[in-house]
Tab-separated table of C-alpha atoms in Angstrom:
chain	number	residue	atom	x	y	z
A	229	UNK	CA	14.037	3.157	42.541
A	230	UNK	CA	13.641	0.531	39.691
A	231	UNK	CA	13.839	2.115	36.431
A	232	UNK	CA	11.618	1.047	33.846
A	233	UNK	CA	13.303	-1.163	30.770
A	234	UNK	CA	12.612	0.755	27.414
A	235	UNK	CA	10.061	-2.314	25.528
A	236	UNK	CA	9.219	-0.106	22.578
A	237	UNK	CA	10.626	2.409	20.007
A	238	UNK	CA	9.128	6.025	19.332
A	239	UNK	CA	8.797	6.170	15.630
A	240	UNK	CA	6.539	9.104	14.046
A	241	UNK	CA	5.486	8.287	10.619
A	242	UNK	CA	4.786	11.952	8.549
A	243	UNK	CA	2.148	10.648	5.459
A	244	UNK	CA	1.234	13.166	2.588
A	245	UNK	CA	-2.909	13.773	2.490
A	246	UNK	CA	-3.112	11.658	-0.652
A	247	UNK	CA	-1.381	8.429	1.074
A	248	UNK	CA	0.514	8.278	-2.288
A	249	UNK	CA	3.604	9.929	-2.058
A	250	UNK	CA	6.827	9.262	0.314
A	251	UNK	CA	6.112	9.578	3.743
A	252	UNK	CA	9.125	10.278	6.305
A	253	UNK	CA	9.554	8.334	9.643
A	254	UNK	CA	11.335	10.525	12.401
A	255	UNK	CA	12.883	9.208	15.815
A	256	UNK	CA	11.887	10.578	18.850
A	257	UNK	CA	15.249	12.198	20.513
A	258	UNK	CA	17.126	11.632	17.641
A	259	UNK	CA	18.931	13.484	14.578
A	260	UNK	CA	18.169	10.475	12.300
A	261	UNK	CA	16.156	11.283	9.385
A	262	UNK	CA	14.414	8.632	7.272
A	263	UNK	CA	12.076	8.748	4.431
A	264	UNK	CA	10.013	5.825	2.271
A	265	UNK	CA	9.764	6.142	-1.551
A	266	UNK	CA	7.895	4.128	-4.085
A	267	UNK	CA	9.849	3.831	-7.367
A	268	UNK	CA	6.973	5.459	-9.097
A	269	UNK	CA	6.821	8.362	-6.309
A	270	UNK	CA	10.511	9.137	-5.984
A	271	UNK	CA	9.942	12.296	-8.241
A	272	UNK	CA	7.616	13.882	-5.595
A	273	UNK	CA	10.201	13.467	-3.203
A	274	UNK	CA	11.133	17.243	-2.214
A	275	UNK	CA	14.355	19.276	-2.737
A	276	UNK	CA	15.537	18.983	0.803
A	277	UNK	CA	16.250	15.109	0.813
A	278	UNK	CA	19.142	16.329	-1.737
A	279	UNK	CA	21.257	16.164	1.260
A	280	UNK	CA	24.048	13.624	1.477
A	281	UNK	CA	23.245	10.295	3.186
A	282	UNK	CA	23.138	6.614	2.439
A	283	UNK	CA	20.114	4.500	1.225
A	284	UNK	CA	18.449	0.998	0.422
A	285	UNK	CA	17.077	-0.082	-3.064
A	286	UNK	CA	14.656	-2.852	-2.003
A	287	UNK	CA	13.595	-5.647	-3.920
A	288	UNK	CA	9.931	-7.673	-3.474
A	289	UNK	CA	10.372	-10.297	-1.066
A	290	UNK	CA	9.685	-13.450	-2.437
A	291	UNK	CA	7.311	-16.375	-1.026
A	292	UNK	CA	9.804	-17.673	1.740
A	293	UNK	CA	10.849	-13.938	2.530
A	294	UNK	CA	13.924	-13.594	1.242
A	295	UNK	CA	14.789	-10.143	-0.873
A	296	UNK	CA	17.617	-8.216	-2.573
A	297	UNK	CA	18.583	-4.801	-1.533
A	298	UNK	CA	21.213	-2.361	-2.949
A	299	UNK	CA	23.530	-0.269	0.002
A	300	UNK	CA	24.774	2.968	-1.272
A	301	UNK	CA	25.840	6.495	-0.318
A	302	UNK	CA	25.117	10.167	-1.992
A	303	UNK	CA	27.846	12.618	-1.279
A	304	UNK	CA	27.996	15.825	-3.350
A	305	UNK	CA	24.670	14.734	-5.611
A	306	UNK	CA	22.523	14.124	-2.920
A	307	UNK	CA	20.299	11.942	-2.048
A	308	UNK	CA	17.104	12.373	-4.393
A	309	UNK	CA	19.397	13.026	-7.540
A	310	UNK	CA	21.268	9.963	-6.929
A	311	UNK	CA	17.865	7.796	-6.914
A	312	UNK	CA	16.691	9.764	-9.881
A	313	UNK	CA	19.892	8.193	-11.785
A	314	UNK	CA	19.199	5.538	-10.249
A	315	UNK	CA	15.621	5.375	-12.003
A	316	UNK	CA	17.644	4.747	-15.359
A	317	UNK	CA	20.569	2.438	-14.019
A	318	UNK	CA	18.796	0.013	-11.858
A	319	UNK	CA	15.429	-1.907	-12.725
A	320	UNK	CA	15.366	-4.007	-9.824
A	321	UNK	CA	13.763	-1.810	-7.081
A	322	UNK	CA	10.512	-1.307	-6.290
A	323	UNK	CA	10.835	1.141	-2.695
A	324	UNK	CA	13.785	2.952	-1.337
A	325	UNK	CA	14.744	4.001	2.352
A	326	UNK	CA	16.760	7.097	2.496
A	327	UNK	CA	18.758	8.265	5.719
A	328	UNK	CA	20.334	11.300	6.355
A	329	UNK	CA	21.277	13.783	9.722
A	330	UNK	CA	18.150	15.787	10.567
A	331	UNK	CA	20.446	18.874	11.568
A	332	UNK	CA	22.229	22.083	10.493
A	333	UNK	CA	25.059	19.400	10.428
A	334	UNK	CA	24.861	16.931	7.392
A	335	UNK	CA	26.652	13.531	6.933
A	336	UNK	CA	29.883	13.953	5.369
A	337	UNK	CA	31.239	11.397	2.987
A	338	UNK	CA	33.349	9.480	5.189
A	339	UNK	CA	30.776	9.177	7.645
A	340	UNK	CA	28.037	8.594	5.072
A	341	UNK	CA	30.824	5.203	3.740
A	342	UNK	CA	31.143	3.923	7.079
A	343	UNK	CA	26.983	4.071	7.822
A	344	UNK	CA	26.603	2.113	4.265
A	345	UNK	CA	29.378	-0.391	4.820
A	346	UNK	CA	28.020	-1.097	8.234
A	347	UNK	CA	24.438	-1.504	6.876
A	348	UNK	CA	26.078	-3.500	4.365
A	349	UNK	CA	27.476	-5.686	6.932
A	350	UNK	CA	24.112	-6.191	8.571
A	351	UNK	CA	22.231	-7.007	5.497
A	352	UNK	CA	24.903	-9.779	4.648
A	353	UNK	CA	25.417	-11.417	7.848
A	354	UNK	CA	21.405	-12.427	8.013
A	355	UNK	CA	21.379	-14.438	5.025
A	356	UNK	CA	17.852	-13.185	4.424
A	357	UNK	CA	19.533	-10.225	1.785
A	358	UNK	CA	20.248	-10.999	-1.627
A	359	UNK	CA	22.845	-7.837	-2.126
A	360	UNK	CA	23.359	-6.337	-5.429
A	361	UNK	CA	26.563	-4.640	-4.393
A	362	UNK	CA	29.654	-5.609	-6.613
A	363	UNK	CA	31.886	-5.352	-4.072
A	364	UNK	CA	31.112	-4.276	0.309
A	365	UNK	CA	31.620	-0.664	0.598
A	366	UNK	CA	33.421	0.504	3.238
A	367	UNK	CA	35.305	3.992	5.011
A	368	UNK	CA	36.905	3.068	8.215
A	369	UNK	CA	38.585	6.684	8.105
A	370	UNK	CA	36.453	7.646	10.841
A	371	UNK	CA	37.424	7.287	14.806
A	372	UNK	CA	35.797	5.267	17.204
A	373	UNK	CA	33.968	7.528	18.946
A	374	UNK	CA	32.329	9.001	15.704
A	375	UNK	CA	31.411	5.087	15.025
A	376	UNK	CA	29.562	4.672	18.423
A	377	UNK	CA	27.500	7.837	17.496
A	378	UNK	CA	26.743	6.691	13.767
A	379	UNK	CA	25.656	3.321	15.153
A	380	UNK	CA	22.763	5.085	16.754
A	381	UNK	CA	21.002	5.343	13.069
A	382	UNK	CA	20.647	1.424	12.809
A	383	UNK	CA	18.126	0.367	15.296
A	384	UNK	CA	15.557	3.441	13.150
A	385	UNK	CA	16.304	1.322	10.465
A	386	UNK	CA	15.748	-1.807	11.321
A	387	UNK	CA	12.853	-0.665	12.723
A	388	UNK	CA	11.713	0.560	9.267
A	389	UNK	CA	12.716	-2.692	7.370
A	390	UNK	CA	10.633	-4.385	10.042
A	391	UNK	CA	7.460	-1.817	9.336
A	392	UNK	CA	8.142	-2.126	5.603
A	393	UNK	CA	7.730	-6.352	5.795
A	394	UNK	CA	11.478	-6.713	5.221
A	395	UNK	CA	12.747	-8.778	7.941
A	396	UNK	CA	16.396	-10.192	8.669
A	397	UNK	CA	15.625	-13.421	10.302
A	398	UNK	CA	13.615	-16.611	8.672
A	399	UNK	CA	10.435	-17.327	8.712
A	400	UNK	CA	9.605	-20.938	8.436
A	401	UNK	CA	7.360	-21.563	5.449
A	402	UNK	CA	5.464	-23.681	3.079
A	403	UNK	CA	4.325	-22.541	-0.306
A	404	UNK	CA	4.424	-19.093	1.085
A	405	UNK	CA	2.385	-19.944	4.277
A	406	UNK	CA	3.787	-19.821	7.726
A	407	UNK	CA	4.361	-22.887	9.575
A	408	UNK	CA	4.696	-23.987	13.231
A	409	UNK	CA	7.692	-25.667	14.398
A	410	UNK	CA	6.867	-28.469	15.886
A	411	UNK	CA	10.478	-29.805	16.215
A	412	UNK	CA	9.641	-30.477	20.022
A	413	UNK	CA	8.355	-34.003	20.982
A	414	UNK	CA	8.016	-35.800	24.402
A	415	UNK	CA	9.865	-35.333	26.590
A	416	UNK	CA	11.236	-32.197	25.588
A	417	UNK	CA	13.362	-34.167	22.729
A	418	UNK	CA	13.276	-32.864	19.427
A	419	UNK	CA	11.956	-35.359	16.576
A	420	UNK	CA	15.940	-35.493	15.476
A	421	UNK	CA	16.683	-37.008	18.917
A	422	UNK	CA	13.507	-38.895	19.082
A	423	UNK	CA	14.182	-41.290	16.049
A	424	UNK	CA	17.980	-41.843	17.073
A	425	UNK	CA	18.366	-45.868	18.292
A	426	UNK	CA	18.734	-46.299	21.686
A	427	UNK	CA	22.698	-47.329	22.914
A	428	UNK	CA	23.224	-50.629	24.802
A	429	UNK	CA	24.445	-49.825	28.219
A	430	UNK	CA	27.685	-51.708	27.291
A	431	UNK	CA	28.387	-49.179	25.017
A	432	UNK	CA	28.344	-45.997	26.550
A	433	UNK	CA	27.867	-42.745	24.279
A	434	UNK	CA	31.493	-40.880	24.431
A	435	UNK	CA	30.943	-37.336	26.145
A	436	UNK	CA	32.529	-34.455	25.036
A	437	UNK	CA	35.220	-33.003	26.447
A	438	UNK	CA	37.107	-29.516	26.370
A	439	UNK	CA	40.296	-29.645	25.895
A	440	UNK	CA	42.889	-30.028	28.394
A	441	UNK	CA	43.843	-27.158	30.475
A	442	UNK	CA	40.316	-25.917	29.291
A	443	UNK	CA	37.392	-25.303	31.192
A	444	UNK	CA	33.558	-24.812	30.833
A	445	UNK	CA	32.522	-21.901	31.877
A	446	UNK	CA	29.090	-21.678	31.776
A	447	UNK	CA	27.736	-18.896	34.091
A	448	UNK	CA	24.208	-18.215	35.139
A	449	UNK	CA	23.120	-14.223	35.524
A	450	UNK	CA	19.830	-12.217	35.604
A	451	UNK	CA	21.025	-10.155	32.862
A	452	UNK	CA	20.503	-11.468	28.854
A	453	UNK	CA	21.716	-9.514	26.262
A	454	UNK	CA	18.296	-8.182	25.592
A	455	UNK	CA	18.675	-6.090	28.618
A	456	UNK	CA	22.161	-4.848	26.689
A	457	UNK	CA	20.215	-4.048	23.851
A	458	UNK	CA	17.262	-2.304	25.483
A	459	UNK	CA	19.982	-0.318	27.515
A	460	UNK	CA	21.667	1.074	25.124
A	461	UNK	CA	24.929	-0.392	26.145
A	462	UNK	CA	25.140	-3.054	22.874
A	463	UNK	CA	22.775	-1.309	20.233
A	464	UNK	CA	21.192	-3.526	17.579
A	465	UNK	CA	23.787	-3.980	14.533
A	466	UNK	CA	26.452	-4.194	17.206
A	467	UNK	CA	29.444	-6.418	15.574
A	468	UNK	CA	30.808	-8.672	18.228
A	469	UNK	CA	34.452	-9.792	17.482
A	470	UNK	CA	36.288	-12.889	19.129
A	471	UNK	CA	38.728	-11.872	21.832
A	472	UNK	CA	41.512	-14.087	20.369
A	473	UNK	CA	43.179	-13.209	16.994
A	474	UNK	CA	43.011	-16.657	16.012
A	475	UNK	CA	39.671	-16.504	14.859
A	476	UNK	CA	38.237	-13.952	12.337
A	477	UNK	CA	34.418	-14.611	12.700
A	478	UNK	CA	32.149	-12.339	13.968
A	479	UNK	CA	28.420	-12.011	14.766
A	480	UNK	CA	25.895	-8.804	14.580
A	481	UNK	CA	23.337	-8.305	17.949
A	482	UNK	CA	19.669	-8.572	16.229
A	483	UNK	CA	17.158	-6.351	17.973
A	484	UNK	CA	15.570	-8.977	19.980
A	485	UNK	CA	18.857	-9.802	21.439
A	486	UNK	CA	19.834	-13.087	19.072
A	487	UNK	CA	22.451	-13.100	17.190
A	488	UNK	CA	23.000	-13.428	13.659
A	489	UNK	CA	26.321	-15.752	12.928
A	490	UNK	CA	27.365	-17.210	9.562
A	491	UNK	CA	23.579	-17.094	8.028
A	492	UNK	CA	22.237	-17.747	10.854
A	493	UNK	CA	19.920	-16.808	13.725
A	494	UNK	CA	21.905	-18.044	17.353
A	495	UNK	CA	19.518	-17.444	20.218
A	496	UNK	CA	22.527	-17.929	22.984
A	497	UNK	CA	25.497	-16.234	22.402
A	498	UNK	CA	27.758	-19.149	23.416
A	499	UNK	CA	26.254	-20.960	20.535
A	500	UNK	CA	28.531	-19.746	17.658
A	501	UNK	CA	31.617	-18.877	20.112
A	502	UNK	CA	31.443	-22.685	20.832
A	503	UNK	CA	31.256	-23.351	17.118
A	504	UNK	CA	34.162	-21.075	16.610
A	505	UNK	CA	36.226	-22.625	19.017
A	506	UNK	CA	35.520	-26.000	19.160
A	507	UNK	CA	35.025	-26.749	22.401
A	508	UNK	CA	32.856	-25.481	25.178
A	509	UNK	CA	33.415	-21.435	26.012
A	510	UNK	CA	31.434	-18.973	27.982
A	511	UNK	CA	30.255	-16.922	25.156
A	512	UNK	CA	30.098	-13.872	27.510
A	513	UNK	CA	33.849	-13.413	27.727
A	514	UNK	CA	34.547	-14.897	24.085
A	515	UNK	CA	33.108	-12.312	22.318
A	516	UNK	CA	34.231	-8.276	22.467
A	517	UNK	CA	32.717	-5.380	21.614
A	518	UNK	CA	34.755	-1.952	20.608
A	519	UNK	CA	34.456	1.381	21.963
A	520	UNK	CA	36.647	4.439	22.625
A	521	UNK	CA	38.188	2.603	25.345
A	522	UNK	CA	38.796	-0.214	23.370
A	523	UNK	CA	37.500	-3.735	23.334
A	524	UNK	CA	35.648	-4.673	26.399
A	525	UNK	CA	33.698	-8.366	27.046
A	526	UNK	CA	30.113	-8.701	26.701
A	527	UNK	CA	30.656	-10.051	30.491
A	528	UNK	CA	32.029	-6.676	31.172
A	529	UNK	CA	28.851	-5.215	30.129
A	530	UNK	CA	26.996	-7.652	31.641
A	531	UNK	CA	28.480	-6.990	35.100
A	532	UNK	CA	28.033	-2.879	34.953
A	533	UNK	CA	24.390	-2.821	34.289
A	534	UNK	CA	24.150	-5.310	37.504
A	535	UNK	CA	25.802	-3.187	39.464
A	536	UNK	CA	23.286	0.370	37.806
A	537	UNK	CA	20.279	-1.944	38.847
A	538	UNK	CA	21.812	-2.800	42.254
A	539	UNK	CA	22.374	0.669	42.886
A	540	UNK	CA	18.907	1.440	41.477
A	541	UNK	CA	17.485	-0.555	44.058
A	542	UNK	CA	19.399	0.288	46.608
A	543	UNK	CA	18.684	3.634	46.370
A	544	UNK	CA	15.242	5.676	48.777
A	545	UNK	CA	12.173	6.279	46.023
A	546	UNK	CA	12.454	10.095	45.113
């Protein structure tokens, strides 16, 4: 039986009668607890979001989308009186996202660092963040396993910046107004390629090559790593890391399956492990992915949700 690919995420959005207070956004099948503040409503917000957690102090995004944010964590304070300071310290903010463990259970502080350096992480890596952080916070006390479960609280999140009109990738623009890209010209050639002179036939264009011993190893596969990210097996804020120790790089998994690399938005993930290596690489075993097992190739991955949707279909309808 063919099991149906998860397309959309279950957000409920909680909004007080007078639509001008916070309102709380809560995750179906989830322990991830999120609320919205204005600056000007964060004294309405209630005595149990003084719970420790981590949160974003947004900034206005400007005419070509870009904004500042602030990543930090409430421990023994809490949340709420931690913004309330915050009210007097920092003049930059104009709306805050709080997060915190919807349970008997709250964040502690070491799980509450690693959360805000790994949002912190995010936020960077997209270029799209100004970040008012002095320095990245980070608490990498925690074990692996406890990592794979915090990682669930991103995607709600990035889901909320997305809501809130705070997006992580660029948005082509003019004076503030969306644009087309109409890079693409006849022939499939983009305008770059179209206005390059043509080369005599006597002078053939040099091809490149990988190095020796080296091979390309480009592989074709009904799987993207969308279908990763919509099965749960690479969650959105994933950090990939290069299988070799030579190189120190690494990319975050967007939720639409891109990835964001130096700045940049990479639609293929061989893109920046080619760029990284400098030479042509099958981006599917180049890059890695940790869990309690340790590293394993996004080819790895790849491979085992072939073989659930082979079985899948294999299987007699129930």
């Amino acid at each position: 039986m063919q099991v149906q690919e998860p397309t959309t995420a279950h957000l409920s959005v909680s909004l007080p009668l007078t639509l001008d207070g916070p309102f709380e956004i809560t995750v179906e099948h989830s322990v991830v607890g999120i609320v919205v503040t204005e600056r000007a409503t964060l004294t309405r917000l209630g005595p149990e979001w003084d719970v420790p957690g981590v949160y974003l102090l947004l900034d206005r995004p400007d005419l070509v989308g870009r904004w500042g944010a602030y990543v930090g964590k409430a421990a023994s304070r809490g949340l709420r009186s931690r913004l309330r300071e915050h009210l007097k310290t920092r003049d930059h903010w104009y709306r805050a996202i709080l997060i915190r463990r919807d349970s008997k259970k709250t964040l502690n502080s070491a799980e509450a660092g690693w959360l805000e350096g790994h949002l912190y992480d995010l936020l960077h890596a997209s270029g799209q963040v100004q970040l008012h952080n002095g320095n990245r916070p980070q608490d990498d006390s925690i074990s692996v396993e406890e990592q794979l479960g915090l990682r669930t609280y991103i995607p709600p999140v990035l889901h909320t910046l997305h809501i809130l009109g705070h997006r992580l990738t660029a948005t082509p623009t003019v004076a503030g107004r969306r644009v087309f890209d109409l890079r693409k010209s006849q022939r499939g050639k983009t305008t770059r390629e179209a206005s390059r002179p043509v080369v005599a036939a006597s002078t053939p264009r040099a091809r490149k090559t990988t190095p020796k011993g080296r091979k390309s190893t480009k592989t074709r596969s009904g799987v993207e790593l969308i279908d990763l990210v919509r099965e749960g097996l690479v969650p959105p804020g994933t950090v990939l890391v290069p299988a070799s120790r030579a190189h120190t790089d690494t990319a975050v998994v967007n939720p639409d399956g891109s990835l964001q690399f130096r700045g940049t938005q990479r639609e293929k993930v061989s893109n920046p492990a080619k760029e990284l290596a400098g030479y042509e690489v099958n981006g599917w075993t180049f890059w890695r992915v940790e869990t309690p097992q340790g590293k394993v190739s996004l080819d790895a991955l790849r491979k085992r949700l072939q073989q659930q949707r082979a079985a899948s279909a294999s299987s007699p309808p129930q």
